[in-house]
Coordinates of C-alpha atoms in Angstrom, one line a residue:
X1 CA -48.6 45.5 -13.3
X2 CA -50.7 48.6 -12.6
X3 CA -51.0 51.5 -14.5
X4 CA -49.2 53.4 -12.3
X5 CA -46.3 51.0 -12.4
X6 CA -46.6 51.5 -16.4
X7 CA -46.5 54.7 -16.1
X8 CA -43.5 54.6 -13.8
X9 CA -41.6 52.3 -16.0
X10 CA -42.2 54.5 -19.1
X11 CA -41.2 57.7 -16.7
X12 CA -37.7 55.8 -16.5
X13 CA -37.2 55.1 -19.8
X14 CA -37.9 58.3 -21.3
X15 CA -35.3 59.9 -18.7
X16 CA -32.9 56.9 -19.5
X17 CA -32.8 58.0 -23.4
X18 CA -32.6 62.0 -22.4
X19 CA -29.4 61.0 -20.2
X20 CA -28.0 59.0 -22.7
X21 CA -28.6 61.5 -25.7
X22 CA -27.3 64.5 -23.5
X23 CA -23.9 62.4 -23.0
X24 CA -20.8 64.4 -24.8
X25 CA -17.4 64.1 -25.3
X26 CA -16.8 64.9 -21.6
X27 CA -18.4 61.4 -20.6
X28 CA -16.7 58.9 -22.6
X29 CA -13.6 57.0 -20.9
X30 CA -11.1 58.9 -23.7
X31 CA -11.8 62.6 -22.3
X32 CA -11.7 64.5 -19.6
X33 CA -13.4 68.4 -19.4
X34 CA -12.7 71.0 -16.7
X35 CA -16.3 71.8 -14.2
X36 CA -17.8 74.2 -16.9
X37 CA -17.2 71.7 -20.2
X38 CA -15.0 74.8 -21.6
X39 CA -11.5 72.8 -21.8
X40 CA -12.4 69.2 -23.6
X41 CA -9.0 66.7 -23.8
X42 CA -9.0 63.6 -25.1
X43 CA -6.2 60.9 -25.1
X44 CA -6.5 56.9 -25.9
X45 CA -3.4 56.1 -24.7
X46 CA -4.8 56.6 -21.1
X47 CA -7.2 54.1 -21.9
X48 CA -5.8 51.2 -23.8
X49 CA -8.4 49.0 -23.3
X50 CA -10.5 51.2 -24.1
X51 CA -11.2 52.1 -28.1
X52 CA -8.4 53.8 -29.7
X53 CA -10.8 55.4 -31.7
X54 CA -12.5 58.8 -31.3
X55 CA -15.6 60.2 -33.5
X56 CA -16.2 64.2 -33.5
X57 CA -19.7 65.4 -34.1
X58 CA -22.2 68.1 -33.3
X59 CA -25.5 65.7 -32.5
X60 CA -25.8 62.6 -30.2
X61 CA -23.8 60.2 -28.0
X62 CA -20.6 61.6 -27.6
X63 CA -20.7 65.5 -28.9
X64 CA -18.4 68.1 -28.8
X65 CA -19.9 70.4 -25.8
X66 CA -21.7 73.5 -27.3
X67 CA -20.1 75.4 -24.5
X68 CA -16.7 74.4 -25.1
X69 CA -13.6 76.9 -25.9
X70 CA -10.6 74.3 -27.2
X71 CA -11.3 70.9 -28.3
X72 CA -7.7 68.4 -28.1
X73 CA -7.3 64.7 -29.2
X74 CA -4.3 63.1 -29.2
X75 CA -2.3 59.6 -29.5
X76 CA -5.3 57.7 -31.3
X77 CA -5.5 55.2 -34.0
X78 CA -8.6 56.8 -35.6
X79 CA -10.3 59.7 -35.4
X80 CA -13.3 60.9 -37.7
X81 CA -14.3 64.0 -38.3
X82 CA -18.6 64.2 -39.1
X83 CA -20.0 66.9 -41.0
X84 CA -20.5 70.5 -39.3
X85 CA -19.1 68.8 -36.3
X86 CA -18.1 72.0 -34.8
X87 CA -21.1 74.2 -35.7
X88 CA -23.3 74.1 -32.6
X89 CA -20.3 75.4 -30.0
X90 CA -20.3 78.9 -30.7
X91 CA -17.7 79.9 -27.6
X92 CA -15.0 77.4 -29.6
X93 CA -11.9 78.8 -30.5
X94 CA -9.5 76.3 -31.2
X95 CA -9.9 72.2 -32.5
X96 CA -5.8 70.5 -32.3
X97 CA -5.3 67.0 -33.2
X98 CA -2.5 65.7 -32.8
X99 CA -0.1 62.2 -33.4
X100 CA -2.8 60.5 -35.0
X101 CA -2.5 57.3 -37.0
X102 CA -5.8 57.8 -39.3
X103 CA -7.7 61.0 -39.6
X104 CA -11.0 61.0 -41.5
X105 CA -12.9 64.0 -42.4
X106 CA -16.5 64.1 -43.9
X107 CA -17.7 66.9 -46.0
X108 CA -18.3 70.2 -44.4
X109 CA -15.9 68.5 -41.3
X110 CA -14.7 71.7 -40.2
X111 CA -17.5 74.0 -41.7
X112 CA -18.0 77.0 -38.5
X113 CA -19.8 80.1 -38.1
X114 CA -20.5 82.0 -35.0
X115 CA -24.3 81.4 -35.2
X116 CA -24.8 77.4 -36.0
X117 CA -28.1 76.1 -36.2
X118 CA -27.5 74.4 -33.0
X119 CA -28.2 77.4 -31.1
X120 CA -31.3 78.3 -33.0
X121 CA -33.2 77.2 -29.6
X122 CA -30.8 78.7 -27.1
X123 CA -31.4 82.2 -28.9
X124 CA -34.9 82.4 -27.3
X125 CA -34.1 81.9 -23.9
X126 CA -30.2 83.4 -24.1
X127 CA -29.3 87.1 -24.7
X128 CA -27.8 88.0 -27.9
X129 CA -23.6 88.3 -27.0
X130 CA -22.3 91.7 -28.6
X131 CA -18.7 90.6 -29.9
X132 CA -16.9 89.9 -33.1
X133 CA -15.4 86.3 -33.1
X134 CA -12.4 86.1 -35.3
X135 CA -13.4 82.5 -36.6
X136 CA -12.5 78.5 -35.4
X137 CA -8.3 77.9 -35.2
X138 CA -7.5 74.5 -36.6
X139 CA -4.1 72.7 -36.0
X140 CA -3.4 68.9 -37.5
X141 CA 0.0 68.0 -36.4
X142 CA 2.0 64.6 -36.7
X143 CA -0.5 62.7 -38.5
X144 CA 0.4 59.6 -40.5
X145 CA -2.6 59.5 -42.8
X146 CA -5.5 61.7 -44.1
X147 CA -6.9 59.7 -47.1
X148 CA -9.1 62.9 -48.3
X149 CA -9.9 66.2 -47.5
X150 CA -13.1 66.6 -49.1
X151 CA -15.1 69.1 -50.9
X152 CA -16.2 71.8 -48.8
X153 CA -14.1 70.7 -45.9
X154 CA -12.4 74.4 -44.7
X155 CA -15.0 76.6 -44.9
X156 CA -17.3 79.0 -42.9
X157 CA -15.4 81.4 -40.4
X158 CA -12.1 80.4 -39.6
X159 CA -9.3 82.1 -38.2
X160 CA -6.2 79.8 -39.3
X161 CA -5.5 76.6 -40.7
X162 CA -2.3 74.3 -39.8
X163 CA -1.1 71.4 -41.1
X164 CA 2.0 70.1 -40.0
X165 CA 4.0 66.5 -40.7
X166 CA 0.9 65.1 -42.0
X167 CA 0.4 62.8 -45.4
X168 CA -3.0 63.9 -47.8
X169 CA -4.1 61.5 -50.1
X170 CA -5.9 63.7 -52.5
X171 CA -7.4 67.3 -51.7
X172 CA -10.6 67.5 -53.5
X173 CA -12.2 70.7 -55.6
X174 CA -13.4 73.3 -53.1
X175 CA -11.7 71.6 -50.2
X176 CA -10.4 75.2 -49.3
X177 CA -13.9 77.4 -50.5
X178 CA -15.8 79.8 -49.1
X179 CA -14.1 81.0 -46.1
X180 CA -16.1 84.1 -45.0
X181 CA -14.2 87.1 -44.2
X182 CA -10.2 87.4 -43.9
X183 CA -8.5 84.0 -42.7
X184 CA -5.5 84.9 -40.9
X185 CA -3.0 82.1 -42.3
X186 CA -3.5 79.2 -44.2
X187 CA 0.1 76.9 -43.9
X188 CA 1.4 73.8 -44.9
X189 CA 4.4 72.4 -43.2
X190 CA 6.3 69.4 -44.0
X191 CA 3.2 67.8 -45.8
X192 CA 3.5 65.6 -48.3
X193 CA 0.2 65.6 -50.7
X194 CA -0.3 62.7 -53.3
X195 CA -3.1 64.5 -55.4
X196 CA -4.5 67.6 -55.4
X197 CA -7.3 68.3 -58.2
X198 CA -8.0 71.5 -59.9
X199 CA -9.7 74.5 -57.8
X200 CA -8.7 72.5 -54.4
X201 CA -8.2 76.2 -53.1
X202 CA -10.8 78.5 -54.4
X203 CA -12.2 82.1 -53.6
X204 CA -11.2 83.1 -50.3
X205 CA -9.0 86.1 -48.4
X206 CA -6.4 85.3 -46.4
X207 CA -3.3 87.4 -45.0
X208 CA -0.7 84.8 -45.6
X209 CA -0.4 81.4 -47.3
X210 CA 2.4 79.4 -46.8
X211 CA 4.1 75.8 -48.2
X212 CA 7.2 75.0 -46.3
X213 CA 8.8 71.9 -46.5
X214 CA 5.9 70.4 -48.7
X215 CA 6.3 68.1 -51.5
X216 CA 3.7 67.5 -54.2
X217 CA 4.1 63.9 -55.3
X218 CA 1.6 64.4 -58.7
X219 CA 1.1 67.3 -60.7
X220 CA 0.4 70.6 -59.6
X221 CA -2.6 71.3 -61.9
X222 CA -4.1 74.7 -63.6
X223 CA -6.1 76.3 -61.3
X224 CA -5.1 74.5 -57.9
X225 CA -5.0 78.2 -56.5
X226 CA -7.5 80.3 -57.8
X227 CA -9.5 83.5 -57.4
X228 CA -7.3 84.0 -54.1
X229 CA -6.2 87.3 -52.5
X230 CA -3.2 87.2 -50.1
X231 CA -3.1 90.6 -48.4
X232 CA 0.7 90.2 -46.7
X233 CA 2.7 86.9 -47.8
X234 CA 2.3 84.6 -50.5
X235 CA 5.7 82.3 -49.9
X236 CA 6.8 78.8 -51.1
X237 CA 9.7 77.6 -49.3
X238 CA 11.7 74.1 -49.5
X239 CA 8.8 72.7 -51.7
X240 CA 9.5 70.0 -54.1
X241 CA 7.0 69.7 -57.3
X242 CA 7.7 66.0 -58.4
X243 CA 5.6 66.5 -61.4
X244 CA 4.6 69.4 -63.6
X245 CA 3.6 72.8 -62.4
X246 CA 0.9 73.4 -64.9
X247 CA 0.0 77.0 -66.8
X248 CA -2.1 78.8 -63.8
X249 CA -1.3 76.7 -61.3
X250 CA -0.7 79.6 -58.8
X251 CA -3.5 82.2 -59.8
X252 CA -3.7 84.8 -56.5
X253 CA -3.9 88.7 -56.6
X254 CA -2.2 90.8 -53.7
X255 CA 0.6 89.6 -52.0
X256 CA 3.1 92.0 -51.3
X257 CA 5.6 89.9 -50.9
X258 CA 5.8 87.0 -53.3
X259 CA 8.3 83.8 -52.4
X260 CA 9.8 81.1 -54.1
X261 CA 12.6 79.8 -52.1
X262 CA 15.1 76.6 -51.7
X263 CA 12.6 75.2 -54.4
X264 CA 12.4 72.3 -56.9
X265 CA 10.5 71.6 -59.6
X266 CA 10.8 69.3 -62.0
X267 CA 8.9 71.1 -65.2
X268 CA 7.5 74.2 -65.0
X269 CA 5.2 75.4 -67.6
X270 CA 4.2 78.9 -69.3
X271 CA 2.5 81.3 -66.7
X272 CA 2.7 79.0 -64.2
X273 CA 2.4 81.6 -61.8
X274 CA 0.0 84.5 -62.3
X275 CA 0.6 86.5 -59.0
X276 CA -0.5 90.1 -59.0
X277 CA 2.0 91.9 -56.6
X278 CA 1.6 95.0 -54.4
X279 CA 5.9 94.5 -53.6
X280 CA 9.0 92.8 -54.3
X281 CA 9.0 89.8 -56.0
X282 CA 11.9 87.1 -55.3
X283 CA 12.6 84.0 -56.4
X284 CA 16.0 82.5 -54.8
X285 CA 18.0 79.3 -54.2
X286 CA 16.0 77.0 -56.4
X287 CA 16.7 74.4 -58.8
X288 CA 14.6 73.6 -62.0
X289 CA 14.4 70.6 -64.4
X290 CA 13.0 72.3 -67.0
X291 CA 11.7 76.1 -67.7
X292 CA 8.9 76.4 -70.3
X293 CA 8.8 79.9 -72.4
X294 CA 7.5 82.9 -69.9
X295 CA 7.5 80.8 -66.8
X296 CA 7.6 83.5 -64.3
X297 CA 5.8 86.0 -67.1
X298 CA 2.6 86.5 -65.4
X299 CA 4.2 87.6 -62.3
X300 CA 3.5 91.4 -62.8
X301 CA 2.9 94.4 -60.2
X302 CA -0.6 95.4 -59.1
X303 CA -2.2 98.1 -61.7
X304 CA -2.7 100.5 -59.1
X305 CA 1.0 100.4 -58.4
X306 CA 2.0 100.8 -61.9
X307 CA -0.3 104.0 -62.4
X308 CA 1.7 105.7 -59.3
X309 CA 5.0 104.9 -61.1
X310 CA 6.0 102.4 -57.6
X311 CA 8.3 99.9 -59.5
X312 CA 9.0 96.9 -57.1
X313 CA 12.4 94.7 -57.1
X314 CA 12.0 91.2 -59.0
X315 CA 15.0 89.1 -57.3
X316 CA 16.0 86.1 -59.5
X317 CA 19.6 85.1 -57.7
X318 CA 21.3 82.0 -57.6
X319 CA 18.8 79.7 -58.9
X320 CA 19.6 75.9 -61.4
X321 CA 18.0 75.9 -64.8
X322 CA 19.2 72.7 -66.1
X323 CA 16.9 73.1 -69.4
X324 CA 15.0 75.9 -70.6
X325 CA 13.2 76.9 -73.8
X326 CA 13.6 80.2 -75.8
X327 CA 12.4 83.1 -73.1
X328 CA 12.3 81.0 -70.7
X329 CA 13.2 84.0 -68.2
X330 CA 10.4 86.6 -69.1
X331 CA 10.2 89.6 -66.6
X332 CA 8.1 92.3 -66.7
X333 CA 9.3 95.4 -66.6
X334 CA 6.0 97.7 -67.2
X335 CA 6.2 97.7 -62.7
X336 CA 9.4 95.6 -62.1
X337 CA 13.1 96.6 -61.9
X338 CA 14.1 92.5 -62.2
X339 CA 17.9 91.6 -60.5
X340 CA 19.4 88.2 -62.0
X341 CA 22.8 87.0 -60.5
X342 CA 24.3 83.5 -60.3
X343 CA 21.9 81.9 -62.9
X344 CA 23.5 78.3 -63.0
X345 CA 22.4 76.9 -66.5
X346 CA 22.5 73.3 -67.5
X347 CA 24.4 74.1 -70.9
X348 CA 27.8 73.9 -72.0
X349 CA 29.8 77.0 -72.7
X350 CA 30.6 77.6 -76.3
X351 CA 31.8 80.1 -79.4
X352 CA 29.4 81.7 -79.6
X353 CA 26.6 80.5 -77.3
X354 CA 23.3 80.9 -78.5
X355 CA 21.1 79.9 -75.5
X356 CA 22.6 83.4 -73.8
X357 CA 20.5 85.7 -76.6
X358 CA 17.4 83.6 -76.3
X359 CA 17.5 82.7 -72.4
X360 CA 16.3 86.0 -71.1
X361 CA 14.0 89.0 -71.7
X362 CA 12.3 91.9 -70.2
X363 CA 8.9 92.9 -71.7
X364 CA 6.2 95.6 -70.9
X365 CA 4.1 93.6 -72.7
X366 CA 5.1 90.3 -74.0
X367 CA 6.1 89.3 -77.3
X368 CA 6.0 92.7 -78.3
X369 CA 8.3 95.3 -76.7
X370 CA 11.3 93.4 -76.0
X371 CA 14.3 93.4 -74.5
X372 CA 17.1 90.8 -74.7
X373 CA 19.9 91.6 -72.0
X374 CA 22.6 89.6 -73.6
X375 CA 25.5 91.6 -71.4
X376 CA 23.6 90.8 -67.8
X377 CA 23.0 86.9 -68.7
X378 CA 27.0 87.2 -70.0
X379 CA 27.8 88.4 -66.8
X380 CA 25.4 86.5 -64.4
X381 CA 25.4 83.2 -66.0
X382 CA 27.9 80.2 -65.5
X383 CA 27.5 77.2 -67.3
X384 CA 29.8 74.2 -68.0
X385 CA 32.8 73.6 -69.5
X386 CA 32.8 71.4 -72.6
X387 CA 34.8 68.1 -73.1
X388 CA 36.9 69.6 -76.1
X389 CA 38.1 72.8 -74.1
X390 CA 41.8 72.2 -74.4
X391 CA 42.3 71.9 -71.0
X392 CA 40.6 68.8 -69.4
X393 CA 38.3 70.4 -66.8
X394 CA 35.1 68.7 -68.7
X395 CA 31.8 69.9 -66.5
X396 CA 33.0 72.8 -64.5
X397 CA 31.5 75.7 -63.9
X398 CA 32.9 78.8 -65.2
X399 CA 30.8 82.6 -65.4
X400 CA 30.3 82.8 -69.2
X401 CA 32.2 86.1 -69.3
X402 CA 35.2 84.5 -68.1
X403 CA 35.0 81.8 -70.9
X404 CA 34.6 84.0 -73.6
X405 CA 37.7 86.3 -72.3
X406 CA 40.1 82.3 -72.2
X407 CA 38.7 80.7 -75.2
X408 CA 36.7 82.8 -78.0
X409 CA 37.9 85.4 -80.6
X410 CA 36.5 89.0 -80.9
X411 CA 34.4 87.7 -83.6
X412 CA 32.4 84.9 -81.6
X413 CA 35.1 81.9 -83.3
X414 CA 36.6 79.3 -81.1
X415 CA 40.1 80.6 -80.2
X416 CA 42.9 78.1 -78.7
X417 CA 42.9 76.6 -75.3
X418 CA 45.9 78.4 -74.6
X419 CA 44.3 81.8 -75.1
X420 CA 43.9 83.2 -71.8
X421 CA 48.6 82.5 -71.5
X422 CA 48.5 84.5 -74.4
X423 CA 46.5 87.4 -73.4
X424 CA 48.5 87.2 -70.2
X425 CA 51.8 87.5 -72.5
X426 CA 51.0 90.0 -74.1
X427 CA 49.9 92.4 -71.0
X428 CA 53.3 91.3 -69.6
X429 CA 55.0 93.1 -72.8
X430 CA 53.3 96.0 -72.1
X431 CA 53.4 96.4 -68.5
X432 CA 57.2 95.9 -69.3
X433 CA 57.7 98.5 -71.9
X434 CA 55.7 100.9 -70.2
X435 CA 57.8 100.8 -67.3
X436 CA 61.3 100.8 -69.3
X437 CA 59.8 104.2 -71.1
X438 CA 59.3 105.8 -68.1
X439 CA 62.4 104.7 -66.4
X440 CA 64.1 106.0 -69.8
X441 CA 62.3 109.3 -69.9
X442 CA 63.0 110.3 -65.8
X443 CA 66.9 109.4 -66.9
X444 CA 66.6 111.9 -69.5
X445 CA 64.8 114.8 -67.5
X446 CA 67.2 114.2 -65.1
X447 CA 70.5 114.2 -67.6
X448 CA 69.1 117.6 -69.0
X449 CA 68.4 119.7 -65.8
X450 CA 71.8 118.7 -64.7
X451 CA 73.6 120.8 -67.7
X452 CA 72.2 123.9 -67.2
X453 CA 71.8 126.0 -64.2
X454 CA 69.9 129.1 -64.1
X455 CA 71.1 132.3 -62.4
X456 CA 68.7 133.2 -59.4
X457 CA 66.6 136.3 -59.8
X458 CA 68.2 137.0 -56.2
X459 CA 71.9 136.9 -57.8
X460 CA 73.7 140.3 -57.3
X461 CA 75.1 139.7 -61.0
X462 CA 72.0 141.2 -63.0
X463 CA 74.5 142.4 -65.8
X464 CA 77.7 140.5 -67.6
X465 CA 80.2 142.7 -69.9
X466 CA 80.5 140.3 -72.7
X467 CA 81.9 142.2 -75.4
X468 CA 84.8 145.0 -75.4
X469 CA 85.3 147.0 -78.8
X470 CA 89.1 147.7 -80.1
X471 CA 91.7 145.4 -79.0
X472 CA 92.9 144.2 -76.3
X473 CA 94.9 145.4 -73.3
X474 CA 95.2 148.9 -73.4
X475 CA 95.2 149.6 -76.9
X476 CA 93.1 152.1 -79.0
X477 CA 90.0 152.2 -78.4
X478 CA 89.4 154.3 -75.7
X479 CA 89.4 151.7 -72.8
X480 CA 85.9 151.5 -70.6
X481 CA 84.0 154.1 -72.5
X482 CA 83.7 152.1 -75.3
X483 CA 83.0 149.0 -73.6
X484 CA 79.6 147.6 -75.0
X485 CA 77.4 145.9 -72.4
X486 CA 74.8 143.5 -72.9
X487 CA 72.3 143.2 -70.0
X488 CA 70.7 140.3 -68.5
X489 CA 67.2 140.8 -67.3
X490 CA 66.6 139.0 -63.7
X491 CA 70.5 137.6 -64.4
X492 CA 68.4 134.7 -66.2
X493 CA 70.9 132.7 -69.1
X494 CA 70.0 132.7 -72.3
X495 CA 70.5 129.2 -73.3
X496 CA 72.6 128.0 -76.9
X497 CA 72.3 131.5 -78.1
X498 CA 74.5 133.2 -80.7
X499 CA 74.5 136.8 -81.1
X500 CA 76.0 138.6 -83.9
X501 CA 77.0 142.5 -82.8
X502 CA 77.5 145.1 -85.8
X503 CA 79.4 148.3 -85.2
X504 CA 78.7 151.1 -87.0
X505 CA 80.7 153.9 -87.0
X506 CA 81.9 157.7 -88.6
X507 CA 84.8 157.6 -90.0
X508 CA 86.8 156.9 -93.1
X509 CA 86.5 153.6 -94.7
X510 CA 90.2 152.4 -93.1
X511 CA 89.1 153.2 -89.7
X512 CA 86.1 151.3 -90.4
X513 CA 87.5 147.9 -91.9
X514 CA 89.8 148.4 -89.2
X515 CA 87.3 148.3 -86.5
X516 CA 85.3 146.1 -88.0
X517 CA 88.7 143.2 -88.7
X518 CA 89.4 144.2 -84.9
X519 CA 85.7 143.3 -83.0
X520 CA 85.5 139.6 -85.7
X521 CA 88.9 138.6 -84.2
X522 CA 87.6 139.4 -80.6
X523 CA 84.2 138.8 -80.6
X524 CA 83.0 135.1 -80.1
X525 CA 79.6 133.4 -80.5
X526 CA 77.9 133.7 -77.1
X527 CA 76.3 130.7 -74.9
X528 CA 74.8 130.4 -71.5
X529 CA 77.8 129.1 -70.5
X530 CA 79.0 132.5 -69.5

């Protein structure tokens, strides 16, 4: 060959390898893109003789267009997920994958920031773009296996993070580190994880993070959240803990509203939780195996909202505590005003019960400066019958209140089984004799006003001659003049009333006697039955 031919040979090759290395996502048989590259979709059920396998990276044979906007794959049996293979397309907004057998992410997968090193080159020849890009939008849905998510694997600008019906093996330290700025939502749904290791999720903002319908096959360890600030919603909801919920397992500073919800867990230790709150606290509808002491103790309200005197609601309503240790329940009250109702407890009733002094306490600053509500758990709590209660309802729930009231003395003792008939008895008897006395009494009122009746001030009788002096007819005594007349004010009757008249008189002493024999054969005591 000439050395022109050579030349043209080498000509072809070099343009060969250039088209080859400039192929992306958009030309392999899986995907399909839209005229500008912006819109990348990729499917291998379309192709099923095709591989059913799909590799995302930023460099070489097969990359994710720098000038794309969304990035789907869907319906393969493996798809892995290279290092910073997002970082050179600085238009992308969103990456979705979707009903995928195997997903396999390298560290640094889905590392993003709005000005990757693959457009070092481009920023000499492209003006610079004035805008603010709110960060990459990842979405994993329906996928039956993610063995790892490794170190470092969330991090860099991102704007949310979904999973949804997916299966983790273990979540690595920092998996979740070094987010820059304020992540909108981080959330978890129906995901099952079988490890996650201590500082997994570490030292980012982020407006809400949410588990819902998650369960944590191992433990959750100390420090799986930590140095975390949630600025609206930190909420757990339908999660089951399988294992222990170690001291500091929750350690995040913000929220202001904090959510524990349709919950189970099968231990959970001292200070589990160490949320700082800037609002209500609740923690309803769950069921625990076991409470260690202070469990919910380092749940406390934000020190700026304690200076301005903002106490918040702590809600702990209708929740299962089937064992517990002394203060189990420890609120504090230095910035809550904690509510407890329908607190089901895994003990049996008794005379007295002395889990109800130890179960719960309110604290400004625990041990010291403590409160032990006795009256609100009596009230609020409902435990179970025991086997030797006299009346053969072994194991059912009762409030502890009404137990007492049926079966213990005023003294703490064990009373009779029959207690509660007897206390009913006795109100019976009174209810009985209160009613006879009054029945008795308006008899009696009644009997009384009806013997007497009072002349009306209106009467024209105002006065009654009641007594004559000298005998009767018309015998000495000088008739009408000597008449004495004794005057009823307002005709009113003076009731049951004697009166004794004397006479005196001038006169010799046989006159006198005389007068005085005549009036004490006339006169006659006087009653109001005139």
């Amino acid at each position: 060959m000439t050395p022109f031919q050579w030349t043209l040979v080498a000509a072809v090759l070099v343009l060969s390898s250039q088209a080859i290395s400039a192929q992306s996502l958009c030309d392999t048989p899986q995907c399909e893109c839209d005229d500008t590259q912006s819109q990348v979709r990729c499917s291998c059920r379309k192709v099923p003789q095709e591989s059913q396998e799909i590799v995302l990276k930023a460099q070489g044979p097969g990359h994710v267009p720098r000038v794309a906007n969304n990035v789907m794959v869907t319906h393969c049996d493996r798809v892995k997920v290279m290092s910073m293979a997002f970082d050179g397309a600085r238009l992308l907004w969103t990456v979705d994958i979707e009903s995928v057998q195997l997903l396999e992410m390298a560290d640094e997968a889905f590392g993003w920031s709005d000005n990757g090193g693959g457009q070092q080159q481009q920023h000499q020849h492209q003006p610079h773009h004035h805008y603010h890009h709110q960060g990459l939008t990842v979405t994993i849905t329906n996928v039956t296996a993610v063995p790892e998510v490794p170190s470092y694997a969330f991090r860099g600008r991102l704007r949310s993070v979904t999973f949804n019906r997916v299966r983790v093996g273990v979540v690595r330290p920092f998996a979740f580190s070094s987010l820059t700025g304020t992540t909108g939502r981080i959330e978890f749904r129906d995901t099952v994880f079988g490890q996650v290791d201590q500082q997994a999720f570490k030292k980012f903002t982020v407006n809400e993070f949410v588990l819902k319908g998650c369960r944590f096959e191992g433990a959750a360890p100390s420090r799986m959240l930590t140095e975390i600030t949630v600025h609206d919603e930190l909420r757990l909801e339908e999660v089951t803990f399988t294992g222990v919920v170690h001291s500091y397992a929750f350690r995040v500073h913000g929220p202001k509203v904090f959510r524990v919800q349709n919950s189970r867990a099968t231990c959970v230790q001292s200070d589990a939780f160490e949320v700082k709150c800037r609002g209500p606290a609740f923690v309803e509808d769950n069921a625990f195996g076991r409470l260690e002491r202070g469990a919910f103790a380092a749940v406390t309200v934000d020190a700026h909202k304690v200076a301005e005197a903002d106490y918040q609601e702590f809600v702990f309503e209708n929740n299962t505590v089937a064992e517990f240790e002394n203060d189990a329940l420890v609120f504090d009250t230095n910035g809550f005003r904690p509510r407890v109702d329908w607190l089901i407890v895994g003990r049996a009733c008794g005379c007295p019960a002395r889990w109800r002094n130890d179960l719960v306490a309110f604290s400004t600053d625990y041990p010291r400066h403590t409160e032990r509500p006795v009256w609100m758990v009596e009230q609020t709590a409902w435990c179970a019958t025991p086997d030797d209660d006299g009346v053969g309802d072994f194991g059912r729930l009762v409030k502890a209140q009404q137990y007492d009231e049926a079966h213990c003395l005023p003294g703490g003792g064990r009373g009779t089984g029959l207690g509660r008939f007897h206390l009913t008895g006795v109100a019976l008897i009174a209810v009985a004799t209160l009613t006879a006395a009054l029945i008795y009494w308006a008899w009696y009122k009644k009997r009384k006003r009806g013997q007497w009746t009072n002349v009306p001030a209106s009467s024209p009788v105002k006065t009654r001659s009641i007594l004559k002096s000298g005998g009767g007819g018309g015998g000495g005594g000088g008739g009408d003049k000597h008449r004495h007349v004794m005057v009823m004010p307002e005709g009113k009757t003076y009731r049951e009333t004697e009166l004794h008249v004397i006479v005196e008189r001038t006169g010799t002493t046989d006159n006198q006697f005389k007068s005085t024999a005549n009036y004490h054969q006339r006169a006659q005591p006087l009653t109001s039955d005139l």
